[in-house]
Coordinates of C-alpha atoms in Angstrom, one line a residue:
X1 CA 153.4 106.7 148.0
X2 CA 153.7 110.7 147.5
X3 CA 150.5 111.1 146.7
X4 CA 149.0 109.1 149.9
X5 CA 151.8 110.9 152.1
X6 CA 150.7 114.4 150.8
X7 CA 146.5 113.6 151.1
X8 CA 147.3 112.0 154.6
X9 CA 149.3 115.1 155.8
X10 CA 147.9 116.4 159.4
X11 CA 147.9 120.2 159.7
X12 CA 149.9 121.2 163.2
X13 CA 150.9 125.0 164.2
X14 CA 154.0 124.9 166.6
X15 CA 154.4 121.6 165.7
X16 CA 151.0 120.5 167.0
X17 CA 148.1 119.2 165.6
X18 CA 145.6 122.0 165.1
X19 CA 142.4 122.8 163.5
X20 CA 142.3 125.6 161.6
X21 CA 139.4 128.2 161.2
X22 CA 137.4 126.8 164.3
X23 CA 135.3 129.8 165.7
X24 CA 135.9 130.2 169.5
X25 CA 133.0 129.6 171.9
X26 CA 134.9 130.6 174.8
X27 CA 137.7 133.7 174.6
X28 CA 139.8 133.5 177.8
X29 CA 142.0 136.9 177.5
X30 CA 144.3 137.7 180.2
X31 CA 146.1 141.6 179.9
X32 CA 149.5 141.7 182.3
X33 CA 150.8 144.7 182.6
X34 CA 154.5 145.2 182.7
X35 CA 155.1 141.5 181.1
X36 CA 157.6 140.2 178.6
X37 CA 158.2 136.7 177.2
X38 CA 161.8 136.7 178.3
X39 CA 160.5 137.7 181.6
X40 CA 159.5 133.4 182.0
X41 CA 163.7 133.0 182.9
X42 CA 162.4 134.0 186.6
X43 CA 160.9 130.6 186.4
X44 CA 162.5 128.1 184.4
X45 CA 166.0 129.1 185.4
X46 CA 165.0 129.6 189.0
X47 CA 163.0 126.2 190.1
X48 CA 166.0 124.0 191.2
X49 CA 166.4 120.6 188.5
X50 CA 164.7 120.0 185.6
X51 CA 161.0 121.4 185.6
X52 CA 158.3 119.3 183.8
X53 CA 157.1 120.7 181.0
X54 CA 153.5 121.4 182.5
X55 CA 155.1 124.1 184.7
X56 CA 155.8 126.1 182.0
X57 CA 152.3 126.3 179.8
X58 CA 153.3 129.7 178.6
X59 CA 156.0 127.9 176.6
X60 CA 153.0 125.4 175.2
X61 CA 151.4 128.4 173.3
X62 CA 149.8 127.5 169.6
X63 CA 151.4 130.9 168.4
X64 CA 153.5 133.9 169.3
X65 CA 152.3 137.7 168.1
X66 CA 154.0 140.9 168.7
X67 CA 152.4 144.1 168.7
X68 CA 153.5 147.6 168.1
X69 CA 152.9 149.6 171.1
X70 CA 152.0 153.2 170.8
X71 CA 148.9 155.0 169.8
X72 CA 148.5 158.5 168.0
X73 CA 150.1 160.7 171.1
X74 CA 152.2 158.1 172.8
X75 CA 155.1 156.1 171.9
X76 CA 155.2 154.6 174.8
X77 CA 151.6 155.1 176.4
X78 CA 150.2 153.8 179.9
X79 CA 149.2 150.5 181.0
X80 CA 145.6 151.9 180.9
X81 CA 146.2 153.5 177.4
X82 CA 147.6 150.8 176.1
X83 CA 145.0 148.2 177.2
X84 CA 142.6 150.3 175.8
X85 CA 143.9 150.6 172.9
X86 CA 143.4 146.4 172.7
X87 CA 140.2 146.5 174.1
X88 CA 138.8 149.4 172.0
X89 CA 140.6 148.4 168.9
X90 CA 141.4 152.3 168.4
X91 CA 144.7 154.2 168.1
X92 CA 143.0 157.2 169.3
X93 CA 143.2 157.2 173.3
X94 CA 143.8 160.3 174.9
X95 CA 143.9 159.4 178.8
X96 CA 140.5 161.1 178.5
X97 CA 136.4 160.1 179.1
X98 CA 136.4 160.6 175.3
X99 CA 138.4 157.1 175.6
X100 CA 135.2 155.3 177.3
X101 CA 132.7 156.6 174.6
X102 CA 134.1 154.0 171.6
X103 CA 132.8 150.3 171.4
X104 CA 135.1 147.8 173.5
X105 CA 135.7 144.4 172.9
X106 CA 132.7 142.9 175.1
X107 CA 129.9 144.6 172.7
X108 CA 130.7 143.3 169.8
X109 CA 130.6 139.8 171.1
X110 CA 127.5 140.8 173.0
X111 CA 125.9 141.3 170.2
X112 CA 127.1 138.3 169.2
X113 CA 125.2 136.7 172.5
X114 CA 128.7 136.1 174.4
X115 CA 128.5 137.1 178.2
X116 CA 131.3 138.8 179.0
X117 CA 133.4 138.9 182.7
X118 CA 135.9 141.3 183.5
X119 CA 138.2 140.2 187.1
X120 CA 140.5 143.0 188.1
X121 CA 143.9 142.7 189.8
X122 CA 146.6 145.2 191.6
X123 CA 144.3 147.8 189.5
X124 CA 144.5 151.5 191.9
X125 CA 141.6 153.9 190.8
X126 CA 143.0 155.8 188.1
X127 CA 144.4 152.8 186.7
X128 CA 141.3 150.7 186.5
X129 CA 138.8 150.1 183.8
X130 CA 136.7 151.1 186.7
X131 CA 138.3 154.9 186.2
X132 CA 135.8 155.3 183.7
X133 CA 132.6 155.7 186.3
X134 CA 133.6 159.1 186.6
X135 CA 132.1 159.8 182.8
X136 CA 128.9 160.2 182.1
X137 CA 129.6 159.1 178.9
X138 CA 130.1 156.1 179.5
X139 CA 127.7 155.0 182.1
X140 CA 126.4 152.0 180.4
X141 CA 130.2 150.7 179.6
X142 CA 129.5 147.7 182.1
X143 CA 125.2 147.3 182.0
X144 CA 125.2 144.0 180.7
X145 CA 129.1 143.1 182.2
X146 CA 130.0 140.6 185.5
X147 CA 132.7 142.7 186.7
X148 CA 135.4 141.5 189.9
X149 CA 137.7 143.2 191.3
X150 CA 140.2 141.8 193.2
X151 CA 140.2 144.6 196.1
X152 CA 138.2 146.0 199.0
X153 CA 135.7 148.3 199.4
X154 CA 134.5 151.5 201.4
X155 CA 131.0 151.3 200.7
X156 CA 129.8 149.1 203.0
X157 CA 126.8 148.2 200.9
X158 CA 129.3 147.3 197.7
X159 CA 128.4 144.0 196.3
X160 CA 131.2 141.2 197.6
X161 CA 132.5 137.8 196.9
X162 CA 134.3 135.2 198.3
X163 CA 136.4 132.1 196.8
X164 CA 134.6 130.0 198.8
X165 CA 130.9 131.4 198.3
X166 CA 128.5 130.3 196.2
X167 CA 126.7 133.4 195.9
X168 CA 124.8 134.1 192.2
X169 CA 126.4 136.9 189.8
X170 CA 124.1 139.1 188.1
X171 CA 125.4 141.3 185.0
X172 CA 126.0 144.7 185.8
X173 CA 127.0 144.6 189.1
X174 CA 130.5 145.1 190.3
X175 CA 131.9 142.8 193.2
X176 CA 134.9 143.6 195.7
X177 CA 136.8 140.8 196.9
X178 CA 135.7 140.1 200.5
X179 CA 139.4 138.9 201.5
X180 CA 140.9 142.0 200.9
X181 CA 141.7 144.5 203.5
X182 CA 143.7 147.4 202.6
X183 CA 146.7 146.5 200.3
X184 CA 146.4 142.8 201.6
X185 CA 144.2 140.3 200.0
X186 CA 144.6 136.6 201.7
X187 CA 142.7 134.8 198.9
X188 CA 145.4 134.0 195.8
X189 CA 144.3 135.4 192.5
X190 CA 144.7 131.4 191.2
X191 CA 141.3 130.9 193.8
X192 CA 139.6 133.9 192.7
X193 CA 140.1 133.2 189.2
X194 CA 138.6 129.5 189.4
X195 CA 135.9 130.6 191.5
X196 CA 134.5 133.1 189.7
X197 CA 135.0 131.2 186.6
X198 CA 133.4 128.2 187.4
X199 CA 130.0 130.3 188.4
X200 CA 130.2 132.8 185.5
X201 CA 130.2 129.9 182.7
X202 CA 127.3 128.4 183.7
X203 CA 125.8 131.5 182.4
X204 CA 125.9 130.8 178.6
X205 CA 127.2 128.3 176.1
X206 CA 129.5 131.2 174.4
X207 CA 131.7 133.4 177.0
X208 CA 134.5 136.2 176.9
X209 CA 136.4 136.2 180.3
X210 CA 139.1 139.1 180.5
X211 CA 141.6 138.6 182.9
X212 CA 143.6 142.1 183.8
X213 CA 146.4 142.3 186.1
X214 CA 148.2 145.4 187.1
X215 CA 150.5 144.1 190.2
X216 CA 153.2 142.7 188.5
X217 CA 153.7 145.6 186.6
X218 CA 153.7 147.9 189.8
X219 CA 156.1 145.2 191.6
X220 CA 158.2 145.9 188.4
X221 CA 157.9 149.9 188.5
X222 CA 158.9 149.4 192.6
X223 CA 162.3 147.4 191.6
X224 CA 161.0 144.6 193.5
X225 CA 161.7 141.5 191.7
X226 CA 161.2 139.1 194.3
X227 CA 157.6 140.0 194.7
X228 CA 157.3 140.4 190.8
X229 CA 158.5 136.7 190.4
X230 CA 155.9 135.4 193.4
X231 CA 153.5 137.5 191.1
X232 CA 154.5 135.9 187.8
X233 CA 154.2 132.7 189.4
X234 CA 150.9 133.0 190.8
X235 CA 150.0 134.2 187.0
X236 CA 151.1 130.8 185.8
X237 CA 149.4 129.1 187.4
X238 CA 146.5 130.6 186.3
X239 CA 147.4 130.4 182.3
X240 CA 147.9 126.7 183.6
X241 CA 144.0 126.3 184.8
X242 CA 142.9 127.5 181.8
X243 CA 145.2 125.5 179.8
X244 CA 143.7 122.1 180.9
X245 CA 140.5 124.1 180.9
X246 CA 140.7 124.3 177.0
X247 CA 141.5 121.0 176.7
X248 CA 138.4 119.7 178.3
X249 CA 136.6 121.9 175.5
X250 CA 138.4 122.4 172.6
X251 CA 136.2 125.7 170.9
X252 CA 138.4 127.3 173.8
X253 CA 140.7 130.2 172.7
X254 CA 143.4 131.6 175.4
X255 CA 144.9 134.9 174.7
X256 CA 147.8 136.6 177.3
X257 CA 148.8 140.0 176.5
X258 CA 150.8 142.5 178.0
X259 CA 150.8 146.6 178.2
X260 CA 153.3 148.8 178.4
X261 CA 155.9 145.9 178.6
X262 CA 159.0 146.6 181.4
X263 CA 162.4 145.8 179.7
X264 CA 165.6 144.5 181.9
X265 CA 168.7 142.4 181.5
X266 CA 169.0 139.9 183.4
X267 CA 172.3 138.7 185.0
X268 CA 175.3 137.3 182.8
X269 CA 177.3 134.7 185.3
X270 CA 176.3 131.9 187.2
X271 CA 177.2 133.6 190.8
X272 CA 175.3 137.1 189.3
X273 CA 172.4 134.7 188.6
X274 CA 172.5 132.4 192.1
X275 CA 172.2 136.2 194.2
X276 CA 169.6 137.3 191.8
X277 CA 167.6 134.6 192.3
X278 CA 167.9 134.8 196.1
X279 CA 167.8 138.6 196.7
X280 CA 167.1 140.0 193.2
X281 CA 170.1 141.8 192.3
X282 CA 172.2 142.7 189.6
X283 CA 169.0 143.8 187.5
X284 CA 169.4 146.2 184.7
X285 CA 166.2 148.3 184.1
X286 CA 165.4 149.4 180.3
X287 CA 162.6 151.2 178.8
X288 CA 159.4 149.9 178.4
X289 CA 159.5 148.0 175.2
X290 CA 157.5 149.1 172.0
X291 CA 156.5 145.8 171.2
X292 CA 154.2 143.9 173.2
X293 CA 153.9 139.9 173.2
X294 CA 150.8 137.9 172.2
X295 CA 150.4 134.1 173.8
X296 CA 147.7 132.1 172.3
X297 CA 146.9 128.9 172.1
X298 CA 142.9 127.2 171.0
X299 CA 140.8 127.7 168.6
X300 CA 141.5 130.7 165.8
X301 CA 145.0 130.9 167.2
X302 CA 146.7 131.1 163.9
X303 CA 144.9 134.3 163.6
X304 CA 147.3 136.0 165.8
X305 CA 150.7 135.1 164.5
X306 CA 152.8 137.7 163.0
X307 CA 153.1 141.8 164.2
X308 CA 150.7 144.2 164.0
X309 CA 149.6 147.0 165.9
X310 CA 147.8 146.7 169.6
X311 CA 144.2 147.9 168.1
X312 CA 144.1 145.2 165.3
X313 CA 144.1 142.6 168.1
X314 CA 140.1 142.6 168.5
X315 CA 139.8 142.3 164.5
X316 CA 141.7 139.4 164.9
X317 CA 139.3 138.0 167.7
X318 CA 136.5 137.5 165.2
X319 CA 138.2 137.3 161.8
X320 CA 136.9 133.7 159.7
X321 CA 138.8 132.9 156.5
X322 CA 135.4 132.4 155.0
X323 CA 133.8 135.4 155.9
X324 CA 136.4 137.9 156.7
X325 CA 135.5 140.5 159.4
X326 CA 132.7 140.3 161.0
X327 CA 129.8 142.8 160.2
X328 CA 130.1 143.8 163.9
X329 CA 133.7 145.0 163.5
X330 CA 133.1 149.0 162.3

């Protein structure tokens, strides 16, 4: 009976039946700045009853990572710095257009024929991947990249969509949200995010979609916890969608991770936590953290359990237990 118990035995991760060593044909990869895990009590101690367990998908995760965040000049670098870091896989960023000229993420796994998306959120110029036009250096960062950005524009011939267009994306070009005027956009990052997605993966079989949000991390820096909570929700949601997405196609792998996390205590009493919830008081603001939280869940999530440092995270992307790194990884 041992021996048929121990030959039958099902291999799970978080208590789940999982499949180990399954390369990814999708990579969804959302970077918030500003977030923590224990930043999820805004809603699952704020939504009145009992909450189903759908509403919560961040808590569904295959496995939790933590990384160490700082690079070779920074302790506690900037949203920007630290994102890079992940998305260059390199300890050396200097705030500088020297920071543009290494190899991102979306290289390697083009030459791996992945067609890579990049959808920006809350990002202000200096703060956006997009600050990197300014270098010659690195003027063909994006040539073969769908990039969105979840803002207007001044140019009046800048390329535009709309959540409920059907207009083609070509690679390359960068698109301004056409429901965005000023600070105000009145499309919901949730319909962006479908939209877009739904047209950019019937480009190829194999895809990388980065996700990057920098609002709820300014709605943080601002003390305005309300509006980071209606942010946070709206975030959610979209882990959710690509949630169910991945298990329509199981060679899915969905990666959140944050930069430059914002530490605060929340309230300790029951009357503390009742006038938070309604007005956002009796917040406590810490340092940022100097370890950042990994959420995965799909294929080749195992490889991201444990702590390690914010530029291993790419490594980690494309790391089989047959084959090791990948000869694209330098």
């Amino acid at each position: 009976m041992s021996l048929f118990l121990s030959c039958a035995k099902q291999k799970t991760l978080n208590m789940k039946s999982h499949d180990f060593g399954k390369q990814p044909k999708r990579i969804v990869w959302m970077q918030i700045a500003g977030f923590q895990e224990e930043h999820l009590a805004m809603l699952r101690f704020g939504l009145p009853g009992q909450a189903a367990a759908s509403e919560f998908p961040m808590e569904g995760v295959d496995c939790i990572g933590k990384m160490w965040n700082f690079n070779l000049y920074k302790i506690r670098p900037t949203p920007l710095e630290s994102s890079l870091s992940q998305l260059m896989g390199q300890k050396n960023i200097k705030n500088s257009c020297e920071d543009f000229t290494k190899k991102p993420v979306w290289k390697y796994f083009e030459e791996l024929d992945f067609a890579t998306g990049i959808f920006e959120s809350g990002y202000q110029k200096n703060h956006s991947l997009l600050s990197s036009l300014k270098c010659q250096s690195a003027s063909n960062l994006f040539q073969d990249t769908y990039f969105w950005k979840m803002s207007g524009s001044n140019d009046k011939n800048a390329n535009k969509f709309h959540y409920q267009g059907r207009e083609q994306f070509n690679p390359g070009e960068i698109y301004y949200d056409k429901s965005c005027q000023g600070k105000d956009c009145y499309a919901s990052i949730l319909n962006n995010v479908k939209s877009v997605w739904n047209r950019f993966n019937e480009k190829k079989p194999n895809s990388l979609f980065i996700i990057r949000d920098y609002s709820y991390y300014g709605a943080l820096k601002g003390k305005k916890i309300l509006k980071a909570r209606e942010i946070l929700i709206g975030l959610n949601k979209v882990f959710q969608f690509f949630s169910e997405e991945l298990n329509k196609k199981k060679e899915t792998l969905l990666i959140l991770t944050s930069a430059s996390p914002q530490s605060f205590e929340f309230p300790t009493r029951g009357d503390q936590w009742a006038e938070f919830d309604r007005n956002g008081k009796y917040i406590l603001y810490r340092k940022n953290s100097l370890l950042s939280p990994v959420l995965v869940k799909g294929a080749a999530s195992e490889n991201f359990c444990g702590l390690y440092s914010e530029n291993d995270l790419i490594k980690r992307m494309i790391w089989t237990p047959r084959s090791g790194f990948s000869i694209f990884v330098k």
